[in-house]
Amino acid sequence: MERIVYDRMAELDTRHWWYRARREVLAALITRKIKLPKDARILEIGCGTGHNLAMLGQFGEVDAIELDDAAREVASARLGRAVLGARLPELEGVPEASYDMVALLDVLEHVEEDRAALASIARRLKPGGAILITVPAFQWMWSAHDVVNHHQRRYSKRTLNAAIADAGLKADFVGYFNSILFPLAAAARLAGRLTGKEESDDKLPPAPVNAVFEALFGLERHAIARLPFTPGVSIAAVVRA
């Protein structure tokens, strides 16, 4: 990702509606679909500035990996110990059969060898462990946001399921989320394409808009993994070996 992405992440990850509501939705998904033991060991790969670490820490002891030096420094301060710098798919120095859950949150789309990455991550799971994955949805939604974030691809449920199967894994759950706001996001992407004024969409909106978007997105925590969602901006998956 470009430097500006990490800088905005560090500035906004406690205030922006997307980060705040997404953490609530993912916590609900973990609770319903993974059911971790009380002494769970958790690894987040590609933790950025560490904005998910406190949420994940509700479920167990968390280790983390981040390649960007500046983001890793921020994440290490939040975690209270060193965040590692191992690269996918090798994950050099990360022990096998060690984690109850590995979180890969908006990371797989950055990895050229996505199948090899998933297979490598699976080897780090304890028996019965799970991988929590989120990815951006729909290749036709490609925009300046994907370019500045150095994405390799966006996924559909079909292509994500194919990657999971090709890695020799099984999906317990694959579903869209950030669905309530999807029509607005899709309209904005298409309008930007038509007008030639595409911009990365990670800026903080005015406070009233930020609050409304957070409330709407956050509603999905009540229904995720309980009801099927209509198409959304993102796809979540729970995967086991």
PDB file of C-alpha atoms in Angstrom, residues 36-42 61 95-102 121-131 239-241:
ATOM      1  CA  LEU A  36     -12.871 -19.759  20.442  1.00  0.00           C
ATOM      2  CA  PRO A  37     -11.657 -21.375  23.682  1.00  0.00           C
ATOM      3  CA  LYS A  38     -10.989 -19.040  26.622  1.00  0.00           C
ATOM      4  CA  ASP A  39      -7.215 -19.422  26.279  1.00  0.00           C
ATOM      5  CA  ALA A  40      -7.258 -18.958  22.488  1.00  0.00           C
ATOM      6  CA  ARG A  41      -4.120 -17.996  20.619  1.00  0.00           C
ATOM      7  CA  ILE A  42      -4.841 -15.623  17.752  1.00  0.00           C
ATOM      8  CA  GLU A  61      -3.894 -13.735  23.304  1.00  0.00           C
ATOM      9  CA  PRO A  95       5.351 -21.647  14.170  1.00  0.00           C
ATOM     10  CA  GLU A  96       3.051 -24.277  12.722  1.00  0.00           C
ATOM     11  CA  ALA A  97       0.047 -25.748  14.570  1.00  0.00           C
ATOM     12  CA  SER A  98       0.083 -22.856  17.049  1.00  0.00           C
ATOM     13  CA  TYR A  99      -3.067 -20.752  16.615  1.00  0.00           C
ATOM     14  CA  ASP A 100      -6.770 -21.240  17.249  1.00  0.00           C
ATOM     15  CA  MET A 101      -7.584 -18.463  14.791  1.00  0.00           C
ATOM     16  CA  VAL A 102      -5.679 -16.531  12.151  1.00  0.00           C
ATOM     17  CA  ILE A 121      -1.741 -19.999   6.975  1.00  0.00           C
ATOM     18  CA  ALA A 122      -3.647 -23.259   7.456  1.00  0.00           C
ATOM     19  CA  ARG A 123      -0.429 -24.940   8.569  1.00  0.00           C
ATOM     20  CA  ARG A 124      -0.215 -22.445  11.439  1.00  0.00           C
ATOM     21  CA  LEU A 125      -3.601 -23.526  12.824  1.00  0.00           C
ATOM     22  CA  LYS A 126      -4.092 -25.869  15.724  1.00  0.00           C
ATOM     23  CA  PRO A 127      -6.384 -28.841  14.996  1.00  0.00           C
ATOM     24  CA  GLY A 128      -9.895 -27.427  14.695  1.00  0.00           C
ATOM     25  CA  GLY A 129      -8.601 -23.872  14.217  1.00  0.00           C
ATOM     26  CA  ALA A 130     -10.107 -21.355  11.810  1.00  0.00           C
ATOM     27  CA  ILE A 131      -9.055 -18.595   9.421  1.00  0.00           C
ATOM     28  CA  VAL A 239     -12.325 -21.324   6.816  1.00  0.00           C
ATOM     29  CA  ARG A 240     -11.000 -24.543   8.306  1.00  0.00           C
ATOM     30  CA  ALA A 241      -8.453 -27.136   7.200  1.00  0.00           C
TER      31      ALA A 241
END
